[in-house]
């Protein structure tokens, strides 16, 4: 949340913001998981909003996730004119100034690392670098949803899974640049770890040694054709199985107005859906 830009309860800006937050979940669910909207005639009452679901999340789960996020915005950032809230399966962002298509080339705003170490860390990090580099190119240039997921075999018993994504208002070049910055940050936060997640306002990446996305839905989201290209079918249409591993949180001062609640990052969406 921004701490220096407040709106007055009952103001025209709040009315415009409420209209955006109520409309974005349905709009995103009906548009393959992405929507942006502007409400209001002019500053300072004009409100801008963006909603996006992860590429492998279906329409009904997308709507549910964004509804939860929109309802929580009021309590998470009361009276704030700029906010960003990230769940496991979706993200929601609003502001009193346009941010659509803005490039972002600064440091990550949040990082999470699994406490558990891998065996053969040198081989693991080498394979991880190749996987994330491939996913970065696919998300930026090959996927209509700015989304890519894939896997690579580390050993006969261990498979490494990765995911990269950008907000869909981001250009291909800015998406690739943003993800490249996050990939470069992996050794600093997650060297030799079994999993990690790194976030910026316009792009995110994640890797694990267990499947955490719907592989079939991911293939469909990555393909410009209406039918999936085929591939592994492990996983479910929920964001991923609950993980019991311990995590270390590495936070960085956010360079823009944003809120990222750690509890939301750790499978709260799956828990809510399970109820």
Short mmCIF file of C-alpha atoms in Angstrom, two decimals:
data_model
loop_
_atom_site.label_atom_id
_atom_site.label_comp_id
_atom_site.label_asym_id
_atom_site.label_seq_id
_atom_site.Cartn_x
_atom_site.Cartn_y
_atom_site.Cartn_z
CA UNK A 1 0.00 0.00 0.00
CA UNK A 2 1.06 3.55 -0.48
CA UNK A 3 1.39 5.38 2.81
CA UNK A 4 1.19 8.93 1.55
CA UNK A 5 -1.82 8.99 -0.76
CA UNK A 6 -5.18 8.64 0.96
CA UNK A 7 -8.70 9.07 -0.29
CA UNK A 8 -11.66 10.28 1.74
CA UNK A 9 -14.44 7.84 2.54
CA UNK A 10 -17.48 8.59 0.43
CA UNK A 11 -15.41 10.53 -2.12
CA UNK A 12 -15.75 10.30 -5.88
CA UNK A 13 -12.49 8.36 -6.03
CA UNK A 14 -13.84 5.69 -3.67
CA UNK A 15 -16.96 5.35 -5.78
CA UNK A 16 -14.84 4.88 -8.89
CA UNK A 17 -12.54 2.43 -7.09
CA UNK A 18 -15.46 0.40 -5.77
CA UNK A 19 -16.87 0.17 -9.29
CA UNK A 20 -13.55 -1.13 -10.62
CA UNK A 21 -13.02 -3.67 -7.85
CA UNK A 22 -16.54 -5.04 -8.29
CA UNK A 23 -16.25 -5.36 -12.08
CA UNK A 24 -12.73 -6.74 -12.56
CA UNK A 25 -13.27 -10.33 -11.27
CA UNK A 26 -16.06 -11.09 -13.74
CA UNK A 27 -14.30 -9.23 -16.54
CA UNK A 28 -11.05 -11.14 -16.04
CA UNK A 29 -12.81 -14.51 -15.76
CA UNK A 30 -14.61 -13.83 -19.03
CA UNK A 31 -11.41 -12.74 -20.82
CA UNK A 32 -9.01 -15.65 -20.27
CA UNK A 33 -7.90 -14.35 -16.89
CA UNK A 34 -7.00 -10.72 -17.60
CA UNK A 35 -8.79 -7.38 -17.44
CA UNK A 36 -7.94 -3.72 -16.97
CA UNK A 37 -10.36 -0.85 -16.49
CA UNK A 38 -10.52 2.88 -15.88
CA UNK A 39 -13.37 4.66 -14.13
CA UNK A 40 -13.93 8.39 -13.65
CA UNK A 41 -13.77 11.44 -15.85
CA UNK A 42 -10.55 13.05 -14.70
CA UNK A 43 -7.91 13.30 -11.98
CA UNK A 44 -7.84 13.28 -9.01
CA UNK A 45 -10.92 11.04 -8.92
CA UNK A 46 -10.03 8.73 -11.80
CA UNK A 47 -9.25 5.13 -10.78
CA UNK A 48 -7.23 2.53 -12.71
CA UNK A 49 -7.39 -1.21 -12.05
CA UNK A 50 -5.82 -4.41 -13.36
CA UNK A 51 -6.65 -8.03 -12.57
CA UNK A 52 -4.88 -11.15 -13.77
CA UNK A 53 -5.06 -14.84 -12.96
CA UNK A 54 -2.28 -17.35 -13.44
CA UNK A 55 -2.38 -18.89 -16.88
CA UNK A 56 -3.35 -22.38 -15.70
CA UNK A 57 -6.22 -21.21 -13.46
CA UNK A 58 -9.70 -21.83 -14.88
CA UNK A 59 -12.43 -19.20 -15.16
CA UNK A 60 -14.43 -20.14 -12.05
CA UNK A 61 -11.36 -20.36 -9.83
CA UNK A 62 -10.07 -17.11 -11.36
CA UNK A 63 -13.30 -15.31 -10.46
CA UNK A 64 -13.31 -16.73 -6.94
CA UNK A 65 -9.69 -15.77 -6.33
CA UNK A 66 -10.19 -12.22 -7.59
CA UNK A 67 -13.40 -11.79 -5.60
CA UNK A 68 -11.50 -12.74 -2.44
CA UNK A 69 -8.75 -10.31 -3.37
CA UNK A 70 -11.13 -7.44 -4.16
CA UNK A 71 -12.98 -7.92 -0.87
CA UNK A 72 -9.73 -7.93 1.06
CA UNK A 73 -8.42 -4.74 -0.54
CA UNK A 74 -10.55 -2.52 1.70
CA UNK A 75 -9.16 -4.03 4.90
CA UNK A 76 -5.63 -4.57 3.60
CA UNK A 77 -5.15 -1.01 2.36
CA UNK A 78 -7.90 1.14 3.91
CA UNK A 79 -8.14 4.55 2.32
CA UNK A 80 -5.09 4.05 0.09
CA UNK A 81 -4.99 5.28 -3.50
CA UNK A 82 -2.38 2.73 -4.61
CA UNK A 83 -2.32 -0.96 -3.74
CA UNK A 84 -1.33 -4.36 -5.06
CA UNK A 85 -2.40 -7.69 -3.59
CA UNK A 86 -1.02 -11.04 -4.78
CA UNK A 87 -2.59 -14.41 -4.13
CA UNK A 88 -1.25 -17.75 -5.27
CA UNK A 89 -3.64 -17.88 -8.22
CA UNK A 90 -4.25 -14.21 -9.02
CA UNK A 91 -3.23 -10.62 -8.51
CA UNK A 92 -5.11 -7.33 -8.30
CA UNK A 93 -3.71 -3.82 -8.56
CA UNK A 94 -5.23 -0.34 -8.57
CA UNK A 95 -4.02 3.26 -8.55
CA UNK A 96 -5.11 6.85 -9.03
CA UNK A 97 -2.63 7.14 -11.92
CA UNK A 98 -2.26 4.98 -15.00
CA UNK A 99 0.31 2.19 -14.73
CA UNK A 100 -0.81 0.13 -17.73
CA UNK A 101 2.14 -0.99 -19.80
CA UNK A 102 4.71 0.69 -17.58
CA UNK A 103 8.15 -0.96 -17.68
CA UNK A 104 9.70 -2.13 -14.45
CA UNK A 105 13.43 -2.73 -14.35
CA UNK A 106 14.34 -2.35 -10.68
CA UNK A 107 15.10 -5.00 -8.07
CA UNK A 108 12.52 -7.60 -7.01
CA UNK A 109 10.14 -6.38 -4.33
CA UNK A 110 9.75 -9.74 -2.58
CA UNK A 111 11.48 -13.11 -2.45
CA UNK A 112 10.71 -16.44 -0.80
CA UNK A 113 13.13 -19.34 -0.46
CA UNK A 114 12.45 -22.90 0.68
CA UNK A 115 14.58 -23.81 3.71
CA UNK A 116 15.25 -27.31 2.37
CA UNK A 117 18.41 -27.88 0.33
CA UNK A 118 18.72 -30.01 -2.79
CA UNK A 119 21.21 -32.77 -3.42
CA UNK A 120 23.70 -32.08 -6.20
CA UNK A 121 23.25 -28.29 -5.90
CA UNK A 122 25.62 -27.41 -8.75
CA UNK A 123 23.74 -29.60 -11.23
CA UNK A 124 20.43 -28.37 -9.85
CA UNK A 125 21.31 -24.68 -10.26
CA UNK A 126 22.66 -25.30 -13.76
CA UNK A 127 19.44 -27.01 -14.84
CA UNK A 128 17.38 -24.34 -13.10
CA UNK A 129 19.18 -21.60 -15.02
CA UNK A 130 18.51 -23.30 -18.34
CA UNK A 131 14.86 -23.98 -17.47
CA UNK A 132 14.13 -20.43 -16.32
CA UNK A 133 15.92 -18.95 -19.31
CA UNK A 134 13.74 -21.02 -21.64
CA UNK A 135 10.58 -20.12 -19.72
CA UNK A 136 11.52 -16.44 -19.80
CA UNK A 137 11.72 -16.46 -23.60
CA UNK A 138 8.51 -18.47 -23.89
CA UNK A 139 6.57 -16.17 -21.55
CA UNK A 140 7.80 -13.03 -23.32
CA UNK A 141 7.63 -14.07 -26.96
CA UNK A 142 5.87 -17.40 -27.33
CA UNK A 143 2.81 -17.25 -25.09
CA UNK A 144 -0.27 -15.12 -25.76
CA UNK A 145 -0.87 -14.91 -22.01
CA UNK A 146 2.70 -13.91 -21.06
CA UNK A 147 2.87 -17.21 -19.18
CA UNK A 148 5.11 -20.25 -19.37
CA UNK A 149 5.56 -23.39 -17.28
CA UNK A 150 7.74 -26.43 -17.78
CA UNK A 151 9.89 -29.09 -16.19
CA UNK A 152 13.29 -30.72 -16.45
CA UNK A 153 14.56 -33.98 -14.99
CA UNK A 154 17.37 -33.54 -12.48
CA UNK A 155 17.73 -37.19 -11.53
CA UNK A 156 15.67 -40.30 -12.15
CA UNK A 157 13.78 -39.45 -8.94
CA UNK A 158 13.73 -35.64 -8.95
CA UNK A 159 11.96 -33.38 -11.43
CA UNK A 160 12.36 -29.61 -11.36
CA UNK A 161 9.25 -27.55 -12.18
CA UNK A 162 9.30 -23.87 -13.13
CA UNK A 163 6.89 -21.07 -13.99
CA UNK A 164 7.37 -17.54 -15.33
CA UNK A 165 4.75 -14.91 -16.04
CA UNK A 166 4.23 -11.21 -16.73
CA UNK A 167 1.15 -9.02 -16.62
CA UNK A 168 -0.42 -9.04 -20.05
CA UNK A 169 -0.26 -5.28 -20.50
CA UNK A 170 3.54 -5.63 -20.56
CA UNK A 171 5.37 -5.62 -23.89
CA UNK A 172 7.38 -8.68 -24.88
CA UNK A 173 10.68 -6.83 -24.48
CA UNK A 174 9.81 -5.48 -21.03
CA UNK A 175 8.52 -8.88 -19.96
CA UNK A 176 11.78 -10.55 -20.93
CA UNK A 177 13.83 -7.84 -19.22
CA UNK A 178 11.80 -8.04 -16.03
CA UNK A 179 12.04 -11.83 -15.86
CA UNK A 180 15.77 -11.75 -16.64
CA UNK A 181 16.27 -9.52 -13.59
CA UNK A 182 14.37 -12.03 -11.45
CA UNK A 183 16.33 -14.97 -12.84
CA UNK A 184 19.57 -13.17 -12.00
CA UNK A 185 18.31 -12.81 -8.42
CA UNK A 186 17.79 -16.58 -7.93
CA UNK A 187 21.35 -17.35 -6.72
CA UNK A 188 21.14 -14.53 -4.18
CA UNK A 189 17.96 -15.75 -2.53
CA UNK A 190 17.59 -19.40 -3.36
CA UNK A 191 20.97 -20.96 -4.14
CA UNK A 192 20.70 -24.73 -3.80
CA UNK A 193 17.16 -24.53 -2.38
CA UNK A 194 14.33 -26.87 -3.34
CA UNK A 195 12.04 -24.01 -4.25
CA UNK A 196 11.76 -20.27 -4.58
CA UNK A 197 9.49 -17.44 -5.63
CA UNK A 198 10.50 -13.95 -6.74
CA UNK A 199 8.12 -11.08 -7.43
CA UNK A 200 8.07 -7.68 -9.07
CA UNK A 201 5.03 -5.56 -9.97
CA UNK A 202 4.88 -6.80 -13.57
CA UNK A 203 6.52 -10.25 -13.50
CA UNK A 204 6.95 -13.27 -11.23
CA UNK A 205 8.73 -16.60 -11.26
CA UNK A 206 8.61 -19.77 -9.20
CA UNK A 207 10.36 -23.14 -9.11
CA UNK A 208 9.78 -26.29 -7.04
CA UNK A 209 10.71 -29.98 -7.02
CA UNK A 210 7.02 -30.92 -7.04
CA UNK A 211 4.25 -30.05 -9.54
CA UNK A 212 2.46 -26.89 -8.41
CA UNK A 213 0.54 -26.01 -11.57
CA UNK A 214 -1.94 -27.75 -13.87
CA UNK A 215 0.36 -29.03 -16.63
CA UNK A 216 -2.39 -29.57 -19.22
CA UNK A 217 -3.98 -26.16 -18.60
CA UNK A 218 -0.52 -24.58 -18.69
CA UNK A 219 0.18 -26.09 -22.11
CA UNK A 220 -3.13 -24.75 -23.39
CA UNK A 221 -2.37 -21.28 -22.00
CA UNK A 222 1.05 -21.25 -23.64
CA UNK A 223 -0.29 -22.22 -27.06
CA UNK A 224 -1.80 -19.74 -29.54
CA UNK A 225 -3.99 -22.59 -30.81
CA UNK A 226 -7.29 -23.30 -29.04
CA UNK A 227 -6.31 -26.90 -28.35
CA UNK A 228 -3.50 -27.98 -25.99
CA UNK A 229 -0.24 -29.09 -27.57
CA UNK A 230 -0.04 -32.08 -25.28
CA UNK A 231 2.47 -32.88 -22.58
CA UNK A 232 2.42 -34.07 -18.99
CA UNK A 233 -0.93 -34.12 -17.26
CA UNK A 234 0.20 -34.08 -13.64
CA UNK A 235 -1.42 -31.61 -11.26
CA UNK A 236 -4.96 -30.29 -10.91
CA UNK A 237 -6.88 -27.19 -11.90
CA UNK A 238 -6.11 -25.68 -8.52
CA UNK A 239 -2.93 -23.64 -8.14
CA UNK A 240 -0.97 -26.52 -6.60
CA UNK A 241 -0.68 -28.99 -3.77
CA UNK A 242 -0.11 -27.72 -0.30
CA UNK A 243 3.54 -27.80 0.64
CA UNK A 244 4.67 -28.47 4.20
CA UNK A 245 8.27 -27.39 3.68
CA UNK A 246 9.68 -24.51 5.70
CA UNK A 247 10.30 -21.22 3.95
CA UNK A 248 12.58 -18.30 4.58
CA UNK A 249 11.20 -14.88 3.73
CA UNK A 250 13.60 -12.35 2.23
CA UNK A 251 11.89 -8.97 1.91
CA UNK A 252 13.20 -5.93 0.06
CA UNK A 253 11.91 -2.35 0.42
CA UNK A 254 9.25 -2.01 -2.28
CA UNK A 255 10.24 0.67 -4.80
CA UNK A 256 6.59 1.25 -5.72
CA UNK A 257 3.35 1.28 -3.80
CA UNK A 258 2.52 -2.36 -3.22
CA UNK A 259 1.26 -4.79 -0.66
CA UNK A 260 2.34 -8.41 -0.70
CA UNK A 261 1.10 -10.32 2.31
CA UNK A 262 3.21 -13.41 3.02
CA UNK A 263 0.16 -15.30 4.25
CA UNK A 264 -1.43 -14.84 0.83
CA UNK A 265 1.64 -16.18 -0.88
CA UNK A 266 1.64 -19.41 1.07
CA UNK A 267 -1.26 -21.25 -0.47
CA UNK A 268 -4.10 -19.25 1.10
CA UNK A 269 -5.96 -19.47 -2.22
CA UNK A 270 -5.79 -23.26 -2.14
CA UNK A 271 -6.91 -23.31 1.46
CA UNK A 272 -9.90 -21.13 0.69
CA UNK A 273 -10.86 -23.25 -2.26
CA UNK A 274 -10.51 -26.39 -0.15
CA UNK A 275 -13.05 -25.06 2.31
#
